[in-house]
Short mmCIF file of C-alpha atoms in Angstrom, two decimals:
data_model
loop_
_atom_site.label_atom_id
_atom_site.label_comp_id
_atom_site.label_asym_id
_atom_site.label_seq_id
_atom_site.Cartn_x
_atom_site.Cartn_y
_atom_site.Cartn_z
CA MET A 114 7.54 -6.96 -1.08
CA ASN A 115 7.18 -4.94 -4.44
CA ASN A 116 10.20 -6.58 -6.14
CA PRO A 117 11.31 -4.25 -9.08
CA VAL A 118 11.61 -7.23 -11.44
CA LEU A 119 7.87 -7.93 -10.91
CA LEU A 120 6.68 -4.43 -11.13
CA LYS A 121 8.47 -3.90 -14.31
CA ASN A 122 6.80 -6.93 -15.96
CA LEU A 123 3.34 -6.64 -14.65
CA ARG A 124 1.20 -5.27 -17.42
CA CYS A 125 -1.33 -2.65 -16.18
CA ILE A 126 -4.40 -2.09 -17.94
CA PRO A 127 -6.39 1.21 -17.49
CA ASP A 128 -10.36 0.93 -17.78
CA TRP A 129 -10.68 -2.67 -18.12
CA PRO A 130 -12.88 -4.47 -17.67
CA ILE A 131 -14.80 -1.14 -16.88
CA LYS A 132 -13.93 2.31 -16.83
CA GLY A 133 -12.00 3.35 -13.60
CA VAL A 134 -10.55 -0.09 -13.04
CA MET A 135 -6.74 -0.67 -13.24
CA PHE A 136 -6.61 -4.21 -14.12
CA ARG A 137 -3.18 -5.95 -13.27
CA ASP A 138 -2.42 -8.59 -15.68
CA VAL A 139 -0.41 -11.34 -13.97
CA THR A 140 0.03 -13.33 -17.25
CA THR A 141 2.99 -11.12 -18.22
CA LEU A 142 4.66 -12.02 -14.96
CA PHE A 143 3.93 -15.80 -15.96
CA LYS A 144 5.54 -15.62 -19.66
CA ASN A 145 8.67 -14.07 -18.28
CA PRO A 146 11.34 -16.44 -16.92
CA ASN A 147 12.95 -13.81 -14.70
CA SER A 148 9.48 -12.92 -13.34
CA LEU A 149 8.59 -16.51 -12.85
CA LYS A 150 11.71 -17.50 -10.94
CA GLU A 151 11.44 -14.30 -8.76
CA ILE A 152 7.92 -15.20 -7.79
CA ASN A 153 9.10 -18.96 -7.11
CA ASN A 154 11.99 -17.97 -5.07
CA GLU A 155 9.92 -15.27 -2.99
CA LEU A 156 7.12 -17.87 -2.12
CA PHE A 157 9.83 -20.44 -1.45
CA GLU A 158 11.35 -17.97 1.01
CA LEU A 159 8.13 -17.11 2.66
CA TYR A 160 6.93 -20.84 3.11
CA LYS A 161 9.94 -23.01 3.55
CA ASP A 162 9.74 -23.19 7.11
CA LYS A 163 6.00 -23.53 7.60
CA GLY A 164 5.71 -27.31 7.11
CA ILE A 165 3.32 -26.72 4.19
CA THR A 166 2.07 -30.14 3.24
CA LYS A 167 -0.50 -29.14 0.61
CA ILE A 168 -1.06 -26.03 -1.69
CA VAL A 169 -4.49 -25.20 -2.78
CA GLY A 170 -4.52 -23.39 -6.09
CA ILE A 171 -7.56 -21.32 -7.06
CA GLU A 172 -9.01 -21.47 -10.38
CA SER A 173 -7.23 -20.72 -12.54
CA ARG A 174 -4.37 -18.12 -12.28
CA GLY A 175 -3.83 -19.64 -9.02
CA PHE A 176 -2.92 -22.97 -10.41
CA VAL A 177 0.49 -21.56 -12.06
CA MET A 178 2.58 -20.85 -8.98
CA SER A 179 0.95 -23.56 -6.56
CA SER A 180 2.29 -26.24 -8.64
CA ALA A 181 5.75 -24.78 -9.03
CA LEU A 182 6.03 -23.96 -5.42
CA ALA A 183 4.59 -27.38 -4.46
CA VAL A 184 7.56 -29.20 -6.21
CA ARG A 185 10.18 -26.81 -3.95
CA LEU A 186 8.28 -27.62 -0.86
CA ASN A 187 7.60 -31.12 -1.23
CA ALA A 188 3.98 -30.68 -0.99
CA GLY A 189 0.98 -31.77 -2.50
CA ILE A 190 -1.56 -29.77 -4.62
CA VAL A 191 -5.14 -29.35 -4.36
CA LEU A 192 -7.31 -27.99 -7.14
CA CYS A 193 -10.02 -25.67 -6.03
CA ARG A 194 -12.54 -25.33 -8.95
CA LYS A 195 -15.95 -24.39 -10.37
CA PRO A 196 -18.40 -26.86 -9.83
CA GLY A 197 -18.61 -29.65 -12.31
CA LYS A 198 -14.99 -29.66 -13.32
CA LEU A 199 -13.63 -32.23 -10.79
CA PRO A 200 -14.32 -35.92 -11.64
CA CYS A 201 -14.81 -37.44 -7.83
CA ARG A 202 -17.08 -36.52 -5.24
CA THR A 203 -16.49 -32.99 -3.92
CA VAL A 204 -17.05 -30.50 -0.90
CA GLN A 205 -18.50 -27.28 -1.89
CA GLU A 206 -18.70 -23.85 -0.46
CA SER A 207 -21.20 -20.99 -2.23
CA TYR A 208 -20.44 -17.37 -1.56
CA ALA A 209 -21.66 -13.99 -2.62
CA LYS A 210 -19.99 -12.00 -5.24
CA GLU A 211 -21.02 -8.53 -6.31
CA TYR A 212 -23.06 -9.78 -9.17
CA GLY A 213 -24.84 -13.04 -7.57
CA MET A 214 -23.63 -16.24 -6.11
CA ASP A 215 -20.65 -18.50 -6.89
CA THR A 216 -19.50 -21.88 -5.79
CA ILE A 217 -15.94 -23.50 -5.51
CA GLU A 218 -15.26 -27.15 -4.78
CA ILE A 219 -12.47 -29.41 -3.98
CA HIS A 220 -12.40 -33.49 -3.96
CA GLU A 221 -13.85 -34.83 -0.54
CA ASP A 222 -10.41 -36.69 0.14
CA ALA A 223 -8.24 -33.80 -0.86
CA ILE A 224 -7.29 -32.72 2.71
CA ASN A 225 -7.01 -34.12 6.15
CA GLU A 226 -6.58 -33.02 9.58
CA ASN A 227 -2.61 -33.43 9.49
CA ASP A 228 -2.16 -31.05 6.56
CA VAL A 229 -0.74 -27.65 6.72
CA ILE A 230 -2.53 -25.67 3.99
CA LEU A 231 -1.44 -22.85 1.99
CA LEU A 232 -4.14 -21.27 -0.40
CA HIS A 233 -2.95 -19.52 -3.50
CA ASP A 234 -4.44 -16.97 -5.89
CA ASP A 235 -3.31 -14.06 -7.96
CA LEU A 236 -5.21 -11.36 -6.49
CA LEU A 237 -6.83 -9.87 -3.17
CA ALA A 238 -9.36 -7.34 -3.85
CA THR A 239 -12.71 -8.19 -1.95
CA GLY A 240 -11.33 -11.31 -0.75
CA GLY A 241 -14.66 -13.02 -1.33
CA THR A 242 -13.45 -16.12 -3.45
CA MET A 243 -10.34 -16.77 -1.01
CA GLN A 244 -12.60 -16.37 2.08
CA ALA A 245 -14.74 -18.88 0.53
CA ALA A 246 -11.76 -21.11 -0.20
CA CYS A 247 -10.91 -20.67 3.60
CA ASN A 248 -14.35 -21.83 4.66
CA LEU A 249 -14.07 -24.72 2.31
CA VAL A 250 -10.63 -25.78 3.66
CA ARG A 251 -11.49 -25.66 7.26
CA LYS A 252 -14.51 -28.30 6.72
CA PHE A 253 -11.35 -30.65 6.59
CA HIS A 254 -9.92 -29.29 9.92
CA PRO A 255 -6.43 -29.00 9.03
CA LYS A 256 -3.53 -27.83 11.27
CA LYS A 257 -2.93 -24.54 9.75
CA ILE A 258 -4.18 -22.31 6.88
CA TYR A 259 -2.12 -19.69 5.06
CA CYS A 260 -3.15 -17.54 2.29
CA ASN A 261 -0.95 -16.11 -0.24
CA PHE A 262 -1.69 -13.59 -3.30
CA LEU A 263 0.73 -12.43 -5.98
CA ILE A 264 -1.06 -8.92 -5.93
CA GLU A 265 -2.99 -7.15 -3.09
CA LEU A 266 -5.11 -3.99 -4.08
CA ASP A 267 -4.60 -2.60 -0.68
CA SER A 268 -5.38 1.04 -1.81
CA GLU A 269 -8.63 0.06 -3.50
CA PHE A 270 -9.74 -2.37 -1.00
CA PRO A 271 -8.16 -1.48 2.32
CA ASN A 272 -10.44 -3.84 4.50
CA SER A 273 -10.16 -6.87 2.52
CA ARG A 274 -7.93 -8.63 5.00
CA ASP A 275 -10.33 -7.90 7.84
CA THR A 276 -12.84 -10.58 6.36
CA PHE A 277 -10.26 -13.48 7.24
CA ASP A 278 -10.04 -15.00 10.47
CA LYS A 279 -7.03 -13.71 12.82
CA ASP A 280 -5.40 -17.10 12.92
CA ILE A 281 -4.76 -16.99 9.06
CA GLU A 282 -1.44 -15.68 8.04
CA ILE A 283 -1.95 -13.50 4.86
CA THR A 284 0.96 -12.54 2.34
CA SER A 285 1.39 -10.84 -0.84
CA LEU A 286 4.21 -10.25 -2.96
CA LEU A 287 2.90 -6.79 -4.53
CA LYS A 288 0.70 -4.33 -2.97
CA PHE A 289 -1.15 -1.49 -4.64
#
């Protein structure tokens, strides 16, 4: 955890999008080939023996590493998107955000009860989006669910993990 290569290549932007927020910009990790390799290697080591059959990438930064890791794990990828972005019939989950309601969805044939699912996103802050994604995936009754984040803002949101069911293993590569 807190790999020096990743820390060195993570751009931090003070007071964005509002004063008092230290924004962690993962795009600098994605553009650097060494960081990209480090992320992929760390994720692979975490999940290579978990039997993952599908990775659910959360829109949109969660798509980047989900795809790369899925290839290494010989797993499929499922896109978790905002409404109206997927072309076939979907299953939805709505959830409260700090400024209103939001909804995410995946295709209704994307997951089955034999799947072992890894949900992946870039950042754990309040946990609202990932909790909604977990609730959405649970509707398909998979064997097991894991959650991963590139960054966890533990010092700013120390209780965010408490919103998840205890049977969901949560990992993050960088903790602040």
